Amino acid sequence: MVKRDYSSEQVEFTKLRYLLHLRYCAIIMVLIVMVAMTFSLSTDDQSVANYNFAATISSIILAVVAILFTFWDVAGQNKNIRQMQNIADNLSSSVEDIKLLEEISINNMEELAKYFQQLTDHLENQDDKLKKFMEVIMERSSTDEKGEKSVSLEVIKDTTHEVFETIPRLAPLSSLNFSERPEIVSLGKVTEELSNNIRLYHQLKKKQQNLNDPNKRRE
């Protein structure tokens, strides 16, 4: 005896096929019963009148249900459209905030580059001044009895004042005020808000597609 191994997909397909057969068999049986009742009761005027009245009432009830369902569906779609519009506005605002933050970051980088350039020039100037200071000290130094050169404290003070006093002071880095500008938006907050809005937008869009799809709506 051969043992058959059925996969879960094959079993599921077999169940769906049997269910489909059961459905159209039931539909055929209902049609047969309706045709039989129609022929058997066609000669009875009272039965025909009752069936006509029942069909009319059923049509009215179904029409009212369809109208109510249409109103409910339209209201839900309008709500989703408003939410999607709000999300679109939030996304636009977030994009503008990111652009503003990018512009501010570029400006700050330019200011920082200028500051480092000033710092480099300042250090180069200090190096030149230091060389000049040593040259002046050597020129103003005196020779003692042993033939060794010495420099007095007064000469050093005067030379220091004369050489280094002309160097311009470098502005402190804190004067750039990178973190104190009120227009700077937190990048982490903007990014998180943008991500949440995009996720909610896709959820509403998928819900809108499901409402517009009659097959999914019946399910």
PDB file of C-alpha atoms in Angstrom:
ATOM      1  CA  MET A   1       0.000   0.000   0.000  1.00  0.00           C
ATOM      2  CA  VAL A   2       1.454   3.331  -1.096  1.00  0.00           C
ATOM      3  CA  LYS A   3       1.421   6.066   1.510  1.00  0.00           C
ATOM      4  CA  ARG A   4       0.618   9.449   0.041  1.00  0.00           C
ATOM      5  CA  ASP A   5       2.077  12.592   1.494  1.00  0.00           C
ATOM      6  CA  TYR A   6      -0.240  15.563   1.050  1.00  0.00           C
ATOM      7  CA  SER A   7       1.112  19.031   1.634  1.00  0.00           C
ATOM      8  CA  SER A   8      -0.875  21.704   3.446  1.00  0.00           C
ATOM      9  CA  GLU A   9      -1.390  23.610   0.175  1.00  0.00           C
ATOM     10  CA  GLN A  10      -2.904  20.551  -1.516  1.00  0.00           C
ATOM     11  CA  VAL A  11      -5.214  19.927   1.437  1.00  0.00           C
ATOM     12  CA  GLU A  12      -6.302  23.575   1.430  1.00  0.00           C
ATOM     13  CA  PHE A  13      -6.947  23.465  -2.321  1.00  0.00           C
ATOM     14  CA  THR A  14      -9.040  20.297  -1.924  1.00  0.00           C
ATOM     15  CA  LYS A  15     -11.132  21.940   0.800  1.00  0.00           C
ATOM     16  CA  LEU A  16     -11.744  24.996  -1.377  1.00  0.00           C
ATOM     17  CA  ARG A  17     -12.745  22.803  -4.319  1.00  0.00           C
ATOM     18  CA  TYR A  18     -15.239  20.827  -2.222  1.00  0.00           C
ATOM     19  CA  LEU A  19     -16.623  24.061  -0.799  1.00  0.00           C
ATOM     20  CA  LEU A  20     -17.075  25.449  -4.317  1.00  0.00           C
ATOM     21  CA  HIS A  21     -18.915  22.295  -5.401  1.00  0.00           C
ATOM     22  CA  LEU A  22     -21.130  22.533  -2.327  1.00  0.00           C
ATOM     23  CA  ARG A  23     -21.991  26.137  -3.101  1.00  0.00           C
ATOM     24  CA  TYR A  24     -23.075  25.709  -6.677  1.00  0.00           C
ATOM     25  CA  CYS A  25     -24.942  22.496  -5.794  1.00  0.00           C
ATOM     26  CA  ALA A  26     -26.875  24.428  -3.143  1.00  0.00           C
ATOM     27  CA  ILE A  27     -27.605  27.200  -5.667  1.00  0.00           C
ATOM     28  CA  ILE A  28     -28.911  24.645  -8.172  1.00  0.00           C
ATOM     29  CA  MET A  29     -31.143  23.055  -5.514  1.00  0.00           C
ATOM     30  CA  VAL A  30     -32.565  26.453  -4.519  1.00  0.00           C
ATOM     31  CA  LEU A  31     -33.321  27.267  -8.159  1.00  0.00           C
ATOM     32  CA  ILE A  32     -35.051  23.913  -8.626  1.00  0.00           C
ATOM     33  CA  VAL A  33     -37.196  24.499  -5.525  1.00  0.00           C
ATOM     34  CA  MET A  34     -38.091  28.015  -6.700  1.00  0.00           C
ATOM     35  CA  VAL A  35     -39.082  26.789 -10.164  1.00  0.00           C
ATOM     36  CA  ALA A  36     -41.158  23.967  -8.676  1.00  0.00           C
ATOM     37  CA  MET A  37     -42.961  26.337  -6.299  1.00  0.00           C
ATOM     38  CA  THR A  38     -43.556  28.795  -9.136  1.00  0.00           C
ATOM     39  CA  PHE A  39     -45.235  26.186 -11.297  1.00  0.00           C
ATOM     40  CA  SER A  40     -47.209  24.700  -8.409  1.00  0.00           C
ATOM     41  CA  LEU A  41     -48.506  28.032  -7.113  1.00  0.00           C
ATOM     42  CA  SER A  42     -48.903  29.859 -10.407  1.00  0.00           C
ATOM     43  CA  THR A  43     -52.599  28.989 -10.585  1.00  0.00           C
ATOM     44  CA  ASP A  44     -53.314  30.309  -7.056  1.00  0.00           C
ATOM     45  CA  ASP A  45     -54.024  34.055  -7.327  1.00  0.00           C
ATOM     46  CA  GLN A  46     -53.788  34.620  -3.571  1.00  0.00           C
ATOM     47  CA  SER A  47     -50.331  32.996  -3.376  1.00  0.00           C
ATOM     48  CA  VAL A  48     -49.121  35.059  -6.321  1.00  0.00           C
ATOM     49  CA  ALA A  49     -50.372  38.242  -4.636  1.00  0.00           C
ATOM     50  CA  ASN A  50     -48.660  37.278  -1.363  1.00  0.00           C
ATOM     51  CA  TYR A  51     -45.387  36.579  -3.138  1.00  0.00           C
ATOM     52  CA  ASN A  52     -45.596  39.883  -4.998  1.00  0.00           C
ATOM     53  CA  PHE A  53     -46.214  41.727  -1.747  1.00  0.00           C
ATOM     54  CA  ALA A  54     -43.302  39.924  -0.050  1.00  0.00           C
ATOM     55  CA  ALA A  55     -41.024  40.716  -3.000  1.00  0.00           C
ATOM     56  CA  THR A  56     -42.028  44.388  -2.870  1.00  0.00           C
ATOM     57  CA  ILE A  57     -41.357  44.633   0.882  1.00  0.00           C
ATOM     58  CA  SER A  58     -38.020  42.848   0.458  1.00  0.00           C
ATOM     59  CA  SER A  59     -37.028  45.245  -2.324  1.00  0.00           C
ATOM     60  CA  ILE A  60     -37.885  48.263  -0.178  1.00  0.00           C
ATOM     61  CA  ILE A  61     -35.911  46.901   2.798  1.00  0.00           C
ATOM     62  CA  LEU A  62     -32.908  46.094   0.622  1.00  0.00           C
ATOM     63  CA  ALA A  63     -33.050  49.563  -0.958  1.00  0.00           C
ATOM     64  CA  VAL A  64     -33.078  51.239   2.473  1.00  0.00           C
ATOM     65  CA  VAL A  65     -30.170  49.065   3.623  1.00  0.00           C
ATOM     66  CA  ALA A  66     -28.241  49.915   0.450  1.00  0.00           C
ATOM     67  CA  ILE A  67     -28.833  53.650   0.960  1.00  0.00           C
ATOM     68  CA  LEU A  68     -27.712  53.490   4.600  1.00  0.00           C
ATOM     69  CA  PHE A  69     -24.654  51.462   3.658  1.00  0.00           C
ATOM     70  CA  THR A  70     -23.810  53.992   0.928  1.00  0.00           C
ATOM     71  CA  PHE A  71     -24.042  56.887   3.406  1.00  0.00           C
ATOM     72  CA  TRP A  72     -21.855  55.012   5.884  1.00  0.00           C
ATOM     73  CA  ASP A  73     -19.321  54.137   3.182  1.00  0.00           C
ATOM     74  CA  VAL A  74     -19.162  57.728   1.900  1.00  0.00           C
ATOM     75  CA  ALA A  75     -18.760  59.081   5.445  1.00  0.00           C
ATOM     76  CA  GLY A  76     -15.891  56.670   6.072  1.00  0.00           C
ATOM     77  CA  GLN A  77     -14.218  57.629   2.813  1.00  0.00           C
ATOM     78  CA  ASN A  78     -14.560  61.343   3.602  1.00  0.00           C
ATOM     79  CA  LYS A  79     -13.018  60.760   7.027  1.00  0.00           C
ATOM     80  CA  ASN A  80     -10.113  58.883   5.466  1.00  0.00           C
ATOM     81  CA  ILE A  81      -9.648  61.643   2.889  1.00  0.00           C
ATOM     82  CA  ARG A  82      -9.526  64.290   5.629  1.00  0.00           C
ATOM     83  CA  GLN A  83      -7.019  62.244   7.599  1.00  0.00           C
ATOM     84  CA  MET A  84      -4.892  61.729   4.487  1.00  0.00           C
ATOM     85  CA  GLN A  85      -5.043  65.475   3.796  1.00  0.00           C
ATOM     86  CA  ASN A  86      -3.910  66.223   7.350  1.00  0.00           C
ATOM     87  CA  ILE A  87      -1.074  63.737   6.989  1.00  0.00           C
ATOM     88  CA  ALA A  88      -0.074  65.301   3.670  1.00  0.00           C
ATOM     89  CA  ASP A  89       0.008  68.727   5.346  1.00  0.00           C
ATOM     90  CA  ASN A  90       2.112  67.323   8.193  1.00  0.00           C
ATOM     91  CA  LEU A  91       4.477  65.698   5.705  1.00  0.00           C
ATOM     92  CA  SER A  92       4.822  68.977   3.831  1.00  0.00           C
ATOM     93  CA  SER A  93       5.516  70.808   7.093  1.00  0.00           C
ATOM     94  CA  SER A  94       8.086  68.182   8.108  1.00  0.00           C
ATOM     95  CA  VAL A  95       9.836  68.469   4.750  1.00  0.00           C
ATOM     96  CA  GLU A  96       9.997  72.250   5.159  1.00  0.00           C
ATOM     97  CA  ASP A  97      11.443  71.806   8.667  1.00  0.00           C
ATOM     98  CA  ILE A  98      14.087  69.433   7.320  1.00  0.00           C
ATOM     99  CA  LYS A  99      14.975  71.876   4.545  1.00  0.00           C
ATOM    100  CA  LEU A 100      15.261  74.680   7.118  1.00  0.00           C
ATOM    101  CA  LEU A 101      17.439  72.503   9.331  1.00  0.00           C
ATOM    102  CA  GLU A 102      19.617  71.623   6.346  1.00  0.00           C
ATOM    103  CA  GLU A 103      20.064  75.286   5.438  1.00  0.00           C
ATOM    104  CA  ILE A 104      20.914  76.177   9.036  1.00  0.00           C
ATOM    105  CA  SER A 105      23.378  73.282   9.225  1.00  0.00           C
ATOM    106  CA  ILE A 106      25.062  74.453   6.023  1.00  0.00           C
ATOM    107  CA  ASN A 107      25.316  77.998   7.394  1.00  0.00           C
ATOM    108  CA  ASN A 108      26.745  76.712  10.659  1.00  0.00           C
ATOM    109  CA  MET A 109      29.282  74.596   8.795  1.00  0.00           C
ATOM    110  CA  GLU A 110      30.336  77.643   6.798  1.00  0.00           C
ATOM    111  CA  GLU A 111      30.724  79.673   9.988  1.00  0.00           C
ATOM    112  CA  LEU A 112      32.640  76.831  11.596  1.00  0.00           C
ATOM    113  CA  ALA A 113      34.935  76.598   8.562  1.00  0.00           C
ATOM    114  CA  LYS A 114      35.556  80.355   8.767  1.00  0.00           C
ATOM    115  CA  TYR A 115      36.341  80.028  12.461  1.00  0.00           C
ATOM    116  CA  PHE A 116      38.876  77.250  11.874  1.00  0.00           C
ATOM    117  CA  GLN A 117      40.420  79.293   9.081  1.00  0.00           C
ATOM    118  CA  GLN A 118      40.769  82.209  11.499  1.00  0.00           C
ATOM    119  CA  LEU A 119      42.244  79.836  14.056  1.00  0.00           C
ATOM    120  CA  THR A 120      44.783  78.561  11.514  1.00  0.00           C
ATOM    121  CA  ASP A 121      45.745  82.099  10.543  1.00  0.00           C
ATOM    122  CA  HIS A 122      45.974  83.016  14.206  1.00  0.00           C
ATOM    123  CA  LEU A 123      48.323  80.115  14.949  1.00  0.00           C
ATOM    124  CA  GLU A 124      50.452  80.923  11.923  1.00  0.00           C
ATOM    125  CA  ASN A 125      50.623  84.523  13.100  1.00  0.00           C
ATOM    126  CA  GLN A 126      51.612  83.331  16.557  1.00  0.00           C
ATOM    127  CA  ASP A 127      54.394  81.233  15.056  1.00  0.00           C
ATOM    128  CA  ASP A 128      55.732  84.202  13.095  1.00  0.00           C
ATOM    129  CA  LYS A 129      55.514  86.403  16.155  1.00  0.00           C
ATOM    130  CA  LEU A 130      57.318  83.816  18.242  1.00  0.00           C
ATOM    131  CA  LYS A 131      60.172  83.701  15.737  1.00  0.00           C
ATOM    132  CA  LYS A 132      60.315  87.487  15.735  1.00  0.00           C
ATOM    133  CA  PHE A 133      60.255  87.492  19.528  1.00  0.00           C
ATOM    134  CA  MET A 134      63.264  85.180  19.669  1.00  0.00           C
ATOM    135  CA  GLU A 135      65.131  87.300  17.140  1.00  0.00           C
ATOM    136  CA  VAL A 136      64.466  90.500  19.095  1.00  0.00           C
ATOM    137  CA  ILE A 137      65.475  88.841  22.355  1.00  0.00           C
ATOM    138  CA  MET A 138      68.724  87.681  20.828  1.00  0.00           C
ATOM    139  CA  GLU A 139      69.400  91.171  19.484  1.00  0.00           C
ATOM    140  CA  ARG A 140      68.686  92.828  22.831  1.00  0.00           C
ATOM    141  CA  SER A 141      70.545  90.322  24.918  1.00  0.00           C
ATOM    142  CA  SER A 142      73.755  91.398  26.636  1.00  0.00           C
ATOM    143  CA  THR A 143      77.014  89.520  26.986  1.00  0.00           C
ATOM    144  CA  ASP A 144      78.442  88.999  30.471  1.00  0.00           C
ATOM    145  CA  GLU A 145      82.057  88.638  31.545  1.00  0.00           C
ATOM    146  CA  LYS A 146      82.170  84.956  30.650  1.00  0.00           C
ATOM    147  CA  GLY A 147      80.999  85.664  27.111  1.00  0.00           C
ATOM    148  CA  GLU A 148      77.508  84.240  27.700  1.00  0.00           C
ATOM    149  CA  LYS A 149      74.421  86.127  26.622  1.00  0.00           C
ATOM    150  CA  SER A 150      71.742  87.004  29.145  1.00  0.00           C
ATOM    151  CA  VAL A 151      68.416  88.816  28.975  1.00  0.00           C
ATOM    152  CA  SER A 152      66.893  90.888  31.715  1.00  0.00           C
ATOM    153  CA  LEU A 153      63.272  90.549  32.811  1.00  0.00           C
ATOM    154  CA  GLU A 154      62.471  94.077  31.712  1.00  0.00           C
ATOM    155  CA  VAL A 155      63.729  93.358  28.202  1.00  0.00           C
ATOM    156  CA  ILE A 156      61.539  90.262  28.012  1.00  0.00           C
ATOM    157  CA  LYS A 157      58.448  92.191  29.188  1.00  0.00           C
ATOM    158  CA  ASP A 158      59.052  95.028  26.753  1.00  0.00           C
ATOM    159  CA  THR A 159      59.684  92.668  23.866  1.00  0.00           C
ATOM    160  CA  THR A 160      56.599  90.590  24.697  1.00  0.00           C
ATOM    161  CA  HIS A 161      54.426  93.690  24.815  1.00  0.00           C
ATOM    162  CA  GLU A 162      55.914  95.006  21.593  1.00  0.00           C
ATOM    163  CA  VAL A 163      55.676  91.776  19.596  1.00  0.00           C
ATOM    164  CA  PHE A 164      52.495  90.037  20.808  1.00  0.00           C
ATOM    165  CA  GLU A 165      50.283  93.041  21.553  1.00  0.00           C
ATOM    166  CA  THR A 166      49.622  93.565  17.841  1.00  0.00           C
ATOM    167  CA  ILE A 167      48.082  90.123  17.375  1.00  0.00           C
ATOM    168  CA  PRO A 168      44.254  90.405  17.024  1.00  0.00           C
ATOM    169  CA  ARG A 169      42.265  88.446  19.534  1.00  0.00           C
ATOM    170  CA  LEU A 170      40.405  85.400  18.227  1.00  0.00           C
ATOM    171  CA  ALA A 171      36.655  85.337  18.781  1.00  0.00           C
ATOM    172  CA  PRO A 172      35.539  82.469  21.030  1.00  0.00           C
ATOM    173  CA  LEU A 173      33.739  79.561  19.415  1.00  0.00           C
ATOM    174  CA  SER A 174      30.738  80.103  21.704  1.00  0.00           C
ATOM    175  CA  SER A 175      30.000  83.347  19.865  1.00  0.00           C
ATOM    176  CA  LEU A 176      28.655  81.305  16.958  1.00  0.00           C
ATOM    177  CA  ASN A 177      25.640  80.265  19.105  1.00  0.00           C
ATOM    178  CA  PHE A 178      24.920  76.999  17.275  1.00  0.00           C
ATOM    179  CA  SER A 179      22.570  75.655  19.941  1.00  0.00           C
ATOM    180  CA  GLU A 180      20.892  78.935  20.971  1.00  0.00           C
ATOM    181  CA  ARG A 181      19.124  79.779  17.714  1.00  0.00           C
ATOM    182  CA  PRO A 182      15.339  79.453  18.105  1.00  0.00           C
ATOM    183  CA  GLU A 183      14.741  78.519  14.462  1.00  0.00           C
ATOM    184  CA  ILE A 184      16.744  75.271  14.698  1.00  0.00           C
ATOM    185  CA  VAL A 185      14.397  72.259  14.717  1.00  0.00           C
ATOM    186  CA  SER A 186      15.377  69.012  16.390  1.00  0.00           C
ATOM    187  CA  LEU A 187      16.321  66.584  13.601  1.00  0.00           C
ATOM    188  CA  GLY A 188      15.385  63.528  15.646  1.00  0.00           C
ATOM    189  CA  LYS A 189      11.912  64.894  16.419  1.00  0.00           C
ATOM    190  CA  VAL A 190      11.263  65.885  12.809  1.00  0.00           C
ATOM    191  CA  THR A 191      12.442  62.498  11.527  1.00  0.00           C
ATOM    192  CA  GLU A 192      10.260  60.592  14.006  1.00  0.00           C
ATOM    193  CA  GLU A 193       7.199  62.679  13.146  1.00  0.00           C
ATOM    194  CA  LEU A 194       7.849  62.220   9.434  1.00  0.00           C
ATOM    195  CA  SER A 195       8.140  58.439   9.849  1.00  0.00           C
ATOM    196  CA  ASN A 196       4.884  58.234  11.842  1.00  0.00           C
ATOM    197  CA  ASN A 197       3.019  60.322   9.273  1.00  0.00           C
ATOM    198  CA  ILE A 198       4.267  58.170   6.391  1.00  0.00           C
ATOM    199  CA  ARG A 199       3.259  54.955   8.202  1.00  0.00           C
ATOM    200  CA  LEU A 200      -0.222  56.324   9.001  1.00  0.00           C
ATOM    201  CA  TYR A 201      -0.604  57.547   5.417  1.00  0.00           C
ATOM    202  CA  HIS A 202       0.083  54.053   4.029  1.00  0.00           C
ATOM    203  CA  GLN A 203      -2.345  52.493   6.515  1.00  0.00           C
ATOM    204  CA  LEU A 204      -5.146  54.870   5.504  1.00  0.00           C
ATOM    205  CA  LYS A 205      -4.352  54.371   1.825  1.00  0.00           C
ATOM    206  CA  LYS A 206      -4.595  50.587   2.224  1.00  0.00           C
ATOM    207  CA  LYS A 207      -7.880  50.980   4.123  1.00  0.00           C
ATOM    208  CA  GLN A 208      -9.215  53.234   1.358  1.00  0.00           C
ATOM    209  CA  GLN A 209      -8.282  50.626  -1.270  1.00  0.00           C
ATOM    210  CA  ASN A 210     -10.068  47.914   0.726  1.00  0.00           C
ATOM    211  CA  LEU A 211     -13.219  50.061   0.905  1.00  0.00           C
ATOM    212  CA  ASN A 212     -13.113  50.653  -2.844  1.00  0.00           C
ATOM    213  CA  ASP A 213     -12.598  46.934  -3.609  1.00  0.00           C
ATOM    214  CA  PRO A 214     -16.035  45.197  -3.601  1.00  0.00           C
ATOM    215  CA  ASN A 215     -14.501  41.732  -3.133  1.00  0.00           C
ATOM    216  CA  LYS A 216     -12.552  42.714  -0.011  1.00  0.00           C
ATOM    217  CA  ARG A 217     -15.510  44.724   1.260  1.00  0.00           C
ATOM    218  CA  ARG A 218     -17.754  41.650   1.121  1.00  0.00           C
ATOM    219  CA  GLU A 219     -15.155  39.665   3.054  1.00  0.00           C
TER     220      GLU A 219
END
